[in-house]
Short mmCIF file of C-alpha atoms and ligand atoms in Angstrom, two decimals:
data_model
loop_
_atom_site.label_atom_id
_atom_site.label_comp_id
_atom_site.label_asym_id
_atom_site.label_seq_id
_atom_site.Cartn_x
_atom_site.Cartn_y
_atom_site.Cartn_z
CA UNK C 129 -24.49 17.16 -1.55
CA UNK C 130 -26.27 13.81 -2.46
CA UNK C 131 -24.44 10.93 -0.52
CA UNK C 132 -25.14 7.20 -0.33
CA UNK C 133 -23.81 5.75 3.53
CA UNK C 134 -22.81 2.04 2.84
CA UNK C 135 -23.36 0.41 5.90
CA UNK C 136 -21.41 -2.96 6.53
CA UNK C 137 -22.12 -6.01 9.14
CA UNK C 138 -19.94 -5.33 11.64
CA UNK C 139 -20.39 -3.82 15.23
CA UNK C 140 -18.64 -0.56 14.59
CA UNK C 141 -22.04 0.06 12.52
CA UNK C 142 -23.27 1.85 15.67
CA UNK C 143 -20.73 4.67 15.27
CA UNK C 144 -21.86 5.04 11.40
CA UNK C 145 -25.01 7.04 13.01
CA UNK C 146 -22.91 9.63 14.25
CA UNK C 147 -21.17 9.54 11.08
CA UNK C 148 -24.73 9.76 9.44
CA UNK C 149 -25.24 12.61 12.05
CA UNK C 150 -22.49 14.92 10.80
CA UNK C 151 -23.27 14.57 7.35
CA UNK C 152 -27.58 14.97 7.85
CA UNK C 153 -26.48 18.55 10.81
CA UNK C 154 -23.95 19.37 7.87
CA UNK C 155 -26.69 19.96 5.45
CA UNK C 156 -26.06 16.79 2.91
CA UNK C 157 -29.09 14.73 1.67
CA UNK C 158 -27.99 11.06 2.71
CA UNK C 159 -29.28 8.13 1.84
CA UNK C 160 -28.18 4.92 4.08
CA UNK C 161 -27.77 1.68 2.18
CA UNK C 162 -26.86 -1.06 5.09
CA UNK C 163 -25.91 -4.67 4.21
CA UNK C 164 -28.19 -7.49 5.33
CA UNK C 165 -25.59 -8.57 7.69
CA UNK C 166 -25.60 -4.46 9.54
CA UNK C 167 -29.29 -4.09 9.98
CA UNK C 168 -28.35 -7.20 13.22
CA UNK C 169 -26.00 -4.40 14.43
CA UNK C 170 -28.23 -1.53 13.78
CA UNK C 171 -32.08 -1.37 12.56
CA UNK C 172 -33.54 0.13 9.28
CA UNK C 173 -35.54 1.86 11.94
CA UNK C 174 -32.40 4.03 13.25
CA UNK C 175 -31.48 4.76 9.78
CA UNK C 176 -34.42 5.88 8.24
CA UNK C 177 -35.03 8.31 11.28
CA UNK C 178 -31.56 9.67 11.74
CA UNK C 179 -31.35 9.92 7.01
CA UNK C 180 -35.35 10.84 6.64
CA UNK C 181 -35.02 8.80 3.60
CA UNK C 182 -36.54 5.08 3.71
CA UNK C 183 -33.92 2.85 4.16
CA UNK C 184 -33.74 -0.91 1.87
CA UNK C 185 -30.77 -3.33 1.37
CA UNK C 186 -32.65 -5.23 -1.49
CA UNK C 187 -32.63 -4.34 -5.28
CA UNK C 188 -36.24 -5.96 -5.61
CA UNK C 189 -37.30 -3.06 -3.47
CA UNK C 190 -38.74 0.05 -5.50
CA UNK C 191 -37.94 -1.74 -8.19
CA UNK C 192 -39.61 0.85 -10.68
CA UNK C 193 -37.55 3.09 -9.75
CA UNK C 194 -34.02 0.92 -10.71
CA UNK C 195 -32.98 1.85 -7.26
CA UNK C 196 -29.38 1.09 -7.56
CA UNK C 197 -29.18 2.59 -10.82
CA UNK C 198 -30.71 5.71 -9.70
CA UNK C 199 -28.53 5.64 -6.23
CA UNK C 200 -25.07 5.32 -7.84
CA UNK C 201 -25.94 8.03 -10.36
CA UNK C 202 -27.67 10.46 -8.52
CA UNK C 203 -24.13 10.27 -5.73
CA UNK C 204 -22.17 12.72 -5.51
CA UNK C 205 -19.82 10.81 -3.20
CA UNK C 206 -20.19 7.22 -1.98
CA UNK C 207 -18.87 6.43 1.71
CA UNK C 208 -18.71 2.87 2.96
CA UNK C 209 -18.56 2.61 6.68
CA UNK C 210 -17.47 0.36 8.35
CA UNK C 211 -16.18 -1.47 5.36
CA UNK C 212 -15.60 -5.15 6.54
CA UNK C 213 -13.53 -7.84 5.18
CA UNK C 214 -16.46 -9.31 3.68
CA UNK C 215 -17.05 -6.02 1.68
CA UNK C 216 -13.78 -5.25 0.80
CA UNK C 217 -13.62 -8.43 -1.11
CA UNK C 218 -17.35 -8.36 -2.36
CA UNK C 219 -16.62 -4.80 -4.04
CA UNK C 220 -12.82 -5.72 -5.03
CA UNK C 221 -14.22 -8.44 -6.68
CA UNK C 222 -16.70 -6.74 -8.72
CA UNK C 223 -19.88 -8.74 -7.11
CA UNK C 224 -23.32 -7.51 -6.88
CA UNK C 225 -25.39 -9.54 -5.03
CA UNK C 226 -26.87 -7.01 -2.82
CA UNK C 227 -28.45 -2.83 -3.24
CA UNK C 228 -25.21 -1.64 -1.97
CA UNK C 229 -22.70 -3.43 -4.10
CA UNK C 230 -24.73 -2.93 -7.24
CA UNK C 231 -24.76 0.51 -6.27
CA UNK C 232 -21.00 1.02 -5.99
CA UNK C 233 -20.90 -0.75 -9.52
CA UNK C 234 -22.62 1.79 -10.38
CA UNK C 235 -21.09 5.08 -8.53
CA UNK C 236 -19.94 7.79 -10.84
CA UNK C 237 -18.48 9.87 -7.91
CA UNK C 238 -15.96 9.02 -5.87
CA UNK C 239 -15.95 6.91 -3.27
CA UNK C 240 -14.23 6.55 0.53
CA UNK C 241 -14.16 3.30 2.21
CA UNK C 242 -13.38 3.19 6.18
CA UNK C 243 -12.41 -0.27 6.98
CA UNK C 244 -12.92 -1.85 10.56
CA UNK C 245 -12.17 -5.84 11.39
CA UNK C 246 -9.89 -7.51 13.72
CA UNK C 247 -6.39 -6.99 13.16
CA UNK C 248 -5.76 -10.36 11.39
CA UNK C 249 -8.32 -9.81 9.26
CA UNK C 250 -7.22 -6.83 8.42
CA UNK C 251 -3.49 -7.78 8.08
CA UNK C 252 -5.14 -10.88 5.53
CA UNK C 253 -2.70 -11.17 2.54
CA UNK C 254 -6.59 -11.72 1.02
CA UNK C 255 -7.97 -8.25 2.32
CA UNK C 256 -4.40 -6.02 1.56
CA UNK C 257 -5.13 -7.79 -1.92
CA UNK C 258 -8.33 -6.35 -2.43
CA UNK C 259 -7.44 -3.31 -0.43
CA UNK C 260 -4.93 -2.75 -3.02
CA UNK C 261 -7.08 -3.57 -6.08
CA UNK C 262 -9.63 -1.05 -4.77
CA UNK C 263 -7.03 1.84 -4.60
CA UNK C 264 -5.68 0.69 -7.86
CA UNK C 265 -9.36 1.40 -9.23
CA UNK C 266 -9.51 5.29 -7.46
CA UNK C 267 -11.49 4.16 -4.58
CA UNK C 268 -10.20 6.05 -1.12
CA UNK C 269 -9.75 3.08 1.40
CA UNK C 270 -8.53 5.03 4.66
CA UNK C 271 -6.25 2.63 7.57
CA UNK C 272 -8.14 1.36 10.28
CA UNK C 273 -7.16 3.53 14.04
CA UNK C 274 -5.63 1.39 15.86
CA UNK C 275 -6.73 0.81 19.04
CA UNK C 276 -9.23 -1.60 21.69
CA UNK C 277 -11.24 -3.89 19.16
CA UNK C 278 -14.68 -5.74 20.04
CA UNK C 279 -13.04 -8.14 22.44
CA UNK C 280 -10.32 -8.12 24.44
CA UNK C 281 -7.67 -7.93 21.49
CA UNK C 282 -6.29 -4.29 20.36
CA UNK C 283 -4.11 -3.29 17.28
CA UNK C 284 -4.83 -1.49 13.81
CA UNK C 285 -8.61 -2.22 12.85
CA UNK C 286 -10.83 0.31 14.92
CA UNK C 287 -12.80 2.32 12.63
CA UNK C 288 -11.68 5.61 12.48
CA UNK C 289 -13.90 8.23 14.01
CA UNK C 290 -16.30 9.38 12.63
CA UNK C 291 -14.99 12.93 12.52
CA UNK C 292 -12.34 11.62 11.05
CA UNK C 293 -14.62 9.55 8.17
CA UNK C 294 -16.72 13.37 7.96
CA UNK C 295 -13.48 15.16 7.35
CA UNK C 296 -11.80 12.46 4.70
CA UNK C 297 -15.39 12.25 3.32
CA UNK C 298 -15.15 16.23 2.75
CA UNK C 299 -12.18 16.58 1.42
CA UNK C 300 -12.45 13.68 -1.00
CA UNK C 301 -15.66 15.30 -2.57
CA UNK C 302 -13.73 18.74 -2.35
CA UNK C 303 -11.43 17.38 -4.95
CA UNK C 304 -8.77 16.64 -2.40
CA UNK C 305 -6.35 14.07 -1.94
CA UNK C 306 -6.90 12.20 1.39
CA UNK C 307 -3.94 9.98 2.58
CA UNK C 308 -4.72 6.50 4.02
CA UNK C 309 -2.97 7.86 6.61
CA UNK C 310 -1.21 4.86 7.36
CA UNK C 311 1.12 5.17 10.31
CA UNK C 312 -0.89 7.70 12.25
CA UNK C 313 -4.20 6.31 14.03
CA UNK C 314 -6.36 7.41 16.53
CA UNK C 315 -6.80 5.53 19.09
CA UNK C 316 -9.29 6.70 21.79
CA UNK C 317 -10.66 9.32 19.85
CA UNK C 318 -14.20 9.96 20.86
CA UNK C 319 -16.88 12.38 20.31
CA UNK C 320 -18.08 14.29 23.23
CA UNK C 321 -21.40 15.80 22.13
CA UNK C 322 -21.86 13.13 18.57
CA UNK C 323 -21.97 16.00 16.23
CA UNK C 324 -20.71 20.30 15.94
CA UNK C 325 -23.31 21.88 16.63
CA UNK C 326 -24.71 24.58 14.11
CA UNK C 327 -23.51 28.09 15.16
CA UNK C 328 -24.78 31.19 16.61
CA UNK C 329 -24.99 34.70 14.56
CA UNK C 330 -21.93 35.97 14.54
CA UNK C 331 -18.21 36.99 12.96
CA UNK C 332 -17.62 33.60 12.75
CA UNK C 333 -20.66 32.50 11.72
CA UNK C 334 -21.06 29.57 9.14
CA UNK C 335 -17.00 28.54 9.71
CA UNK C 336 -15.62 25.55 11.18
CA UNK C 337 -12.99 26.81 13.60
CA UNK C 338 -10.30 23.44 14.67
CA UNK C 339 -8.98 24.10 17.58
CA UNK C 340 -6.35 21.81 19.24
CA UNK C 341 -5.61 21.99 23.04
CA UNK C 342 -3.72 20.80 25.92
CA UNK C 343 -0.49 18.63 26.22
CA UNK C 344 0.36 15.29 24.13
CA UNK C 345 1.42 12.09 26.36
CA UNK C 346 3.82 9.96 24.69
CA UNK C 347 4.39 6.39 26.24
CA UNK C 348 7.13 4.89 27.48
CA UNK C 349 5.58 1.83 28.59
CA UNK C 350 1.93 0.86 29.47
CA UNK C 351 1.80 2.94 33.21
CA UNK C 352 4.20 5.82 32.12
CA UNK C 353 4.63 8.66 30.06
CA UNK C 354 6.24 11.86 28.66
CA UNK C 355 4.38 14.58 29.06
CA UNK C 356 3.86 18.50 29.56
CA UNK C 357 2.63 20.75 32.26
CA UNK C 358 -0.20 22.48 29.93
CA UNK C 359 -3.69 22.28 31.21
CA UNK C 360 -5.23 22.87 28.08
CA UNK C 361 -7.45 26.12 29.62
CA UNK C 362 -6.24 28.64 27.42
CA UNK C 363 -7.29 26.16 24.17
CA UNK C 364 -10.81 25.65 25.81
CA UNK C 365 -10.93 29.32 26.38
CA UNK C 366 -10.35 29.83 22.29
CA UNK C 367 -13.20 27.50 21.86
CA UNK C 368 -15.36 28.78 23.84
CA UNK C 369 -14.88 32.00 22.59
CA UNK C 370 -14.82 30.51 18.46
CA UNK C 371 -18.46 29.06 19.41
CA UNK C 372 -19.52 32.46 20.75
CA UNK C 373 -18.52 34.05 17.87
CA UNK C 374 -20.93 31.47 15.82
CA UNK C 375 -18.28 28.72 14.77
CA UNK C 376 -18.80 25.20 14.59
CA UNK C 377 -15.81 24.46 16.78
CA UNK C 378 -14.10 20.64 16.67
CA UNK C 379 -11.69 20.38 20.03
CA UNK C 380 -8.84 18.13 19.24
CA UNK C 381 -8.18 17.46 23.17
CA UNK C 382 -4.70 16.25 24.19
CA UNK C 383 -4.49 15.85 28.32
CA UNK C 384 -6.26 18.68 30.14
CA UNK C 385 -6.95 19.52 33.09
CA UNK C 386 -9.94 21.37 32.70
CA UNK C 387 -13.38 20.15 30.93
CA UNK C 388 -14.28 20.99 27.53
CA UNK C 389 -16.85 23.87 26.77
CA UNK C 390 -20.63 22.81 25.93
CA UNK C 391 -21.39 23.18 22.10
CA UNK C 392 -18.29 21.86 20.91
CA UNK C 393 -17.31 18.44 18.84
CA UNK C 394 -14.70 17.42 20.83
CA UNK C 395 -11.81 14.65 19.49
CA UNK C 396 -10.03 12.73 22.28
CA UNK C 397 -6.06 12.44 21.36
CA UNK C 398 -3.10 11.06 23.30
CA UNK C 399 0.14 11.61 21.48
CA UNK C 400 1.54 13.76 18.97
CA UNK C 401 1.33 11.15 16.49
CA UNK C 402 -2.71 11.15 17.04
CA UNK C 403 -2.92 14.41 16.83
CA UNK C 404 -1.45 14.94 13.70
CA UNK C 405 -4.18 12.33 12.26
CA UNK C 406 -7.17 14.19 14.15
CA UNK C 407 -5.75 17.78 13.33
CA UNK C 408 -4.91 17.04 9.51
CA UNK C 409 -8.15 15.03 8.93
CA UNK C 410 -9.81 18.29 10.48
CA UNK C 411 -8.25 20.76 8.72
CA UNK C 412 -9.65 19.22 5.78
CA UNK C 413 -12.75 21.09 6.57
CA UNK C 414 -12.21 23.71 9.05
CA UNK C 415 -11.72 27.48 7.72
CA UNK C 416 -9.59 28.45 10.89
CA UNK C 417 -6.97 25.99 12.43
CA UNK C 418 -5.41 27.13 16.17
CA UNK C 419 -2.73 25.11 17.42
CA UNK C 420 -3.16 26.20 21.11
CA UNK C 421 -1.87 22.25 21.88
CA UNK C 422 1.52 22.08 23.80
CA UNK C 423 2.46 18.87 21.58
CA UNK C 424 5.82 17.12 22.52
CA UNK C 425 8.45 17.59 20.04
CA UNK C 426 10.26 14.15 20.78
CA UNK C 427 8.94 10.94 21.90
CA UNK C 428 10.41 8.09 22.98
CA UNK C 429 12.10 5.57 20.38
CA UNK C 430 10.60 2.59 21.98
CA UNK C 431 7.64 2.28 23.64
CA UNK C 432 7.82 -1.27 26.04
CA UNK C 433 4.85 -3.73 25.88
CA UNK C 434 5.47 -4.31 29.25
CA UNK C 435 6.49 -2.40 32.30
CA UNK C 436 9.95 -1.23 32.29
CA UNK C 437 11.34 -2.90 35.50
CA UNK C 438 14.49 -1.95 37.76
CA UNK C 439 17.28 -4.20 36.82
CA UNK C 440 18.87 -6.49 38.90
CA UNK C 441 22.32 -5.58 38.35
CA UNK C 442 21.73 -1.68 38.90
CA UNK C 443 22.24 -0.12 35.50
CA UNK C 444 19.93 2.37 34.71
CA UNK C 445 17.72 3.04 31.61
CA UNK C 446 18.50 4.34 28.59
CA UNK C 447 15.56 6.46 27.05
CA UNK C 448 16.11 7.34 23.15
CA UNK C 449 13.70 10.12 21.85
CA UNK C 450 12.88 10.67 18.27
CA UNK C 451 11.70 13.84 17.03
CA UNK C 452 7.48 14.34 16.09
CA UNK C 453 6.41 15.83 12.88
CA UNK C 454 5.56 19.45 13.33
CA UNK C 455 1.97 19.51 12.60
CA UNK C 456 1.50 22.89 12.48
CA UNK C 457 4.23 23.10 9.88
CA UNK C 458 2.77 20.53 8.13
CA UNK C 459 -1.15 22.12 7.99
CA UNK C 460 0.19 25.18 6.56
CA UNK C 461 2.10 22.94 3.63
CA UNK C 462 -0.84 21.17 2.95
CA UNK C 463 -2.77 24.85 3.14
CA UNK C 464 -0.35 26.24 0.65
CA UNK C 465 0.01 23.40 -1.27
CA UNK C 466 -3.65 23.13 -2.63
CA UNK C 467 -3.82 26.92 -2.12
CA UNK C 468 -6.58 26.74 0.35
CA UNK C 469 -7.98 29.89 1.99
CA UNK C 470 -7.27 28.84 5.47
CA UNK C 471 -6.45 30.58 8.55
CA UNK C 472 -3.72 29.08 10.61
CA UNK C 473 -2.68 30.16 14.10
CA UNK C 474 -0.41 28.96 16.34
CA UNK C 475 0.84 29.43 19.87
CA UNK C 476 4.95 29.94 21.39
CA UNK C 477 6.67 29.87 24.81
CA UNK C 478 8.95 31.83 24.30
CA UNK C 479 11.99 32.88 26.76
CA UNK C 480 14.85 35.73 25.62
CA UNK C 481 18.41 35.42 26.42
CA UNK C 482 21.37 37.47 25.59
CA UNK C 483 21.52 36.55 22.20
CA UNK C 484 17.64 38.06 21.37
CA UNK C 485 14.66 39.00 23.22
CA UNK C 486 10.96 37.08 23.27
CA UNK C 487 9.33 39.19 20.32
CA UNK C 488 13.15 38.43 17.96
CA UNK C 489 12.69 34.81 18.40
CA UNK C 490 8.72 34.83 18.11
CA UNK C 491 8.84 36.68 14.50
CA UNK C 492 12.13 34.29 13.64
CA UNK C 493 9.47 31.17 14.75
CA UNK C 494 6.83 33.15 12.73
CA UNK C 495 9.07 32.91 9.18
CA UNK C 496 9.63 29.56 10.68
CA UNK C 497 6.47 27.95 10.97
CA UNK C 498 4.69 30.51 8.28
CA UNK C 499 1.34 30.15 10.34
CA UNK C 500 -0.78 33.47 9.47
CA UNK C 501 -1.28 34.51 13.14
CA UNK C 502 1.47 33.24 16.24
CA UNK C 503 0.38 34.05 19.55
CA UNK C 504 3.08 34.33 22.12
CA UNK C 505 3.79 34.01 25.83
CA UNK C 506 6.65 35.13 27.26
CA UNK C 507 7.31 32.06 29.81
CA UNK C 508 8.91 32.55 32.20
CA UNK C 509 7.72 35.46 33.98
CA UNK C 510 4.28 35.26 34.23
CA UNK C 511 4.27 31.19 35.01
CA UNK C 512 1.78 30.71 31.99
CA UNK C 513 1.12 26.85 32.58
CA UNK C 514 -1.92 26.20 34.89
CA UNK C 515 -2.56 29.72 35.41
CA UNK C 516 -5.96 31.24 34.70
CA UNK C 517 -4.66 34.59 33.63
CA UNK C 518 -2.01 34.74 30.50
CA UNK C 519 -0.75 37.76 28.39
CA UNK C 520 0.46 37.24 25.24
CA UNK C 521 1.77 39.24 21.83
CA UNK C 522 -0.16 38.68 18.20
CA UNK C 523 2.07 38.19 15.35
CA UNK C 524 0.60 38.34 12.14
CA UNK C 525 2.49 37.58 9.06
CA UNK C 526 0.63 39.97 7.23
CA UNK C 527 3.47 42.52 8.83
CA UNK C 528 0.23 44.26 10.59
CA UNK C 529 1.22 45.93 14.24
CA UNK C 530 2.22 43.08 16.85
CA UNK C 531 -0.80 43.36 19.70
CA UNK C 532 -0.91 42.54 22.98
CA UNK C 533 -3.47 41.09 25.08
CA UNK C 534 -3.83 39.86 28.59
CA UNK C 535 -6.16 39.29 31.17
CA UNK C 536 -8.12 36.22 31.93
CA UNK C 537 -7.69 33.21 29.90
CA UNK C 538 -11.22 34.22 28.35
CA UNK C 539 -10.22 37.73 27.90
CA UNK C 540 -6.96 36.60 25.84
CA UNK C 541 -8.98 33.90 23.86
CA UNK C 542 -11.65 36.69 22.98
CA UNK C 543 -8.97 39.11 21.82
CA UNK C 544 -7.46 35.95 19.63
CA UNK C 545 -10.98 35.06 18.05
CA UNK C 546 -11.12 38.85 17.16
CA UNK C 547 -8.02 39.04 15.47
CA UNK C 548 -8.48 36.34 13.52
CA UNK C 549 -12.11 37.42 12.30
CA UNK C 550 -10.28 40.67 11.39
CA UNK C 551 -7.99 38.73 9.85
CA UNK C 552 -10.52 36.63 7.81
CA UNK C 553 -12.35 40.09 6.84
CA UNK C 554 -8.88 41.16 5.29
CA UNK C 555 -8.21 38.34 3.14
CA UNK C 556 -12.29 38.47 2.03
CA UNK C 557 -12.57 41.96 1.16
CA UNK C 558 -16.68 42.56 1.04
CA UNK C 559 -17.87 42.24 -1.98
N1 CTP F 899 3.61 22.44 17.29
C1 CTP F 899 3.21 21.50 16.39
N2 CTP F 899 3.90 20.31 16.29
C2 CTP F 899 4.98 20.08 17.06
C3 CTP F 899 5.40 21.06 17.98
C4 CTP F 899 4.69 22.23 18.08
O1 CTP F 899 2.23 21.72 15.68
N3 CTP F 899 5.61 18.92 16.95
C5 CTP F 899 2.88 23.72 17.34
C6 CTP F 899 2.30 24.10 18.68
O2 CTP F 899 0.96 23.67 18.83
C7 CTP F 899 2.38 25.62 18.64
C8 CTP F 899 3.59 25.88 17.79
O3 CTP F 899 3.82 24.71 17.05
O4 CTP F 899 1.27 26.18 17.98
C9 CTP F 899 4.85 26.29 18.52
O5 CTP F 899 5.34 25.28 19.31
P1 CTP F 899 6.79 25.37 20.00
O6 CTP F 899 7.01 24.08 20.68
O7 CTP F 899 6.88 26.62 20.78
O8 CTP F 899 7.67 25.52 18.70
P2 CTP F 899 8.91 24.73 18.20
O9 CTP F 899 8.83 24.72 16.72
O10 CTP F 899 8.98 23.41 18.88
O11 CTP F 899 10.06 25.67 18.59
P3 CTP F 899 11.24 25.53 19.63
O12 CTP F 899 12.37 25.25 18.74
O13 CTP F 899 11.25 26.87 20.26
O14 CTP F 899 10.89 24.41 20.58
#
């Protein structure tokens, strides 16, 4: 796919490269068009190596060729990162005093804007003004992540990650429709290795497996927490074993106590509110989705600025929890709804008790959750959290035999990755 990269003046330009990186490693012919103001942040240099295309901010450049003319027709999807104030108003107000605002006059795809300023900037009765007038007009203007911004102030204006731009990007071109995602940032999402890395041969070959792992945090205050006792092994087991099976793998990695594997794009989360923006932003492009992640279904009601001190007269906190969206619930919605052909997987703890035993409750969670594939430990008995071993049952929704598998973390993770290649093989029948 032809795609023009917008860059804008501001210093989240330096992330844009990774963004550039994703789309170049993805296959897609880009061509970076930086403002004057970006190439102080980052060079033409670094975007004509990282694009292979020479790189020119000026319409008097090439100007045989009508460059801007040429640009805007020739994309197939326009993405302006980081879109600053300054551009938000320049292309809400129709101007074209530079290559890249002449080109977006011009743009007869569609195009995604990723915004990134300083919170009052962003919060500007000016820039929600020409935010709106931009979405009036069909352009995709995601929220800003909220998060640690260029000095020591921190709020909604972080540029979302650029996995999160590649995914949005995707799935706008695929004729999808990306929310702004508005109350769901992500901050402290970070790229381990920059870019997926191009699979091996094998059944998985040429998919993008999402794979989310470990246990969600959810704050109380700024030194303390709600969490969960999952170490995230058995998730970085599954994408170890994805990768090995040729996958481009994307980690979305809640806490864990164990490293992520080599050759995977890994996504940083906290809460269950980030994951749900990392995981639905992935899914966008991912053929396989496992929800390995332990993700708290409540969280607390408030979350205090400050520390939460003992009070002097003695009375004890009150802690309210409100419940968290189930994401997993949700990707298979969004699945169905634009009848995507998507595996979905996800994980249960289950326990039996008079009333029904582990594999009743897994298949009622199965109908439940209507994931394709639920893989289920029985807690309990075999103390699943922390361990390295694990034994689990497959569900599959297709009605096909329940299977069991145990062993090592690895050996369950393998036996996961196969079913759901067999899985894939079913609902593709060779031509
Ligand atoms: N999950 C999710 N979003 C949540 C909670 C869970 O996506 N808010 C996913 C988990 O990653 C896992 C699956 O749902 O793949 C099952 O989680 P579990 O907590 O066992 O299921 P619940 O629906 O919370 O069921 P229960 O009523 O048994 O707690």
């Amino acid at each position: 796919m032809r795609i023009v990269l917008g860059v804008g003046g501001g210093i989240a330009a330096y992330k844009v490269a990774s963004l550039l990186r994703l789309f170049t490693e993805a296959g897609h012919d880009v061509t970076v068009i930086p403002t004057e103001a970006a190439t102080r942040f980052v060079g033409v240099a670094t975007w004509e190596a990282l694009s292979g295309h020479p790189v020119s901010n000026s319409v008097f450049d090439e100007v045989h060729t009508v460059n801007h003319v040429r640009l805007g027709h020739e994309a197939e999807l326009i993405v302006v990162a980081p879109a600053t104030a300054d551009l938000l108003a320049r292309a809400a107000s129709g101007q074209a005093n530079d290559l890249l605002t002449n080109t977006l006059l011009m743009a007869g795809g569609p195009v995604l804007m990723a915004p990134a300023m300083h919170t009052e900037m962003w919060q500007h009765a000016a820039t929600q003004a020409n935010v709106e007038t931009l979405r009036s007009r069909g352009v995709t203007v995601l929220e800003p992540a909220s998060g640690r911004l260029t000095g020591a102030d921190s709020g909604p204006g972080r540029l979302p990650e650029p996995e999160a731009i590649f995914a949005a990007a995707l799935a706008l071109a695929g004729g999808a429709e990306v929310p702004d995602s508005p109350d769901t940032p992500v901050p402290g999402a970070s790229s381990q290795s920059g870019a997926p890395l191009a699979g091996a041969a094998g059944p998985l070959s040429g998919l993008t497996v999402t794979i989310s792992a470990g246990g969600t945090r959810e704050p109380l205050d700024p030194v303390r927490y709600l969490g969960n006792r999952s170490s995230g092994k058995q998730g970085v087991a599954l994408a170890a074993a994805a990768r090995d099976a040729g996958a481009r793998v994307r980690l979305l990695a809640a806490h864990m106590d164990v490293q992520a594997p080599a050759g995977v794009d890994v996504v940083r989360v906290e809460t269950a509110l980030e994951l749900r923006e990392a995981a639905l932003h992935a899914a966008a492009d991912s053929d396989v989705v496992i929800m390995a992640a332990a993700v708290a279904d409540f969280r607390p009601a408030d979350v205090s600025g400050t520390k939460i001190k003992k009070r002097d007269d003695g009375a004890d906190p009150v802690i309210s929890l409100v419940r968290n969206p189930d994401i997993l619930r949700e990707l298979v919605e969004i699945r169905d709804a634009a009848a995507r052909n998507q595996l979905i997987v996800g994980f249960a703890a289950e326990t039996g008790d008079a009333d029904g035993d582990v594999l009743e409750y897994a298949q009622a969670k199965l109908r439940r959750k209507a994931c394709d594939l639920l893989v289920v430990n029985q807690v309990g008995k075999d103390q699943v959290f922390g361990q390295d071993s694990n034994s689990v049952v497959i569900l599959a929704r297709s009605g096909s035999e329940p299977q069991e598998a145990s062993g090592s973390k690895s050996d369950v993770a393998a036996a996961v990755i196969d079913r759901v290649s067999a899985e894939l093989s079913r609902a593709v029948p060779p031509a």
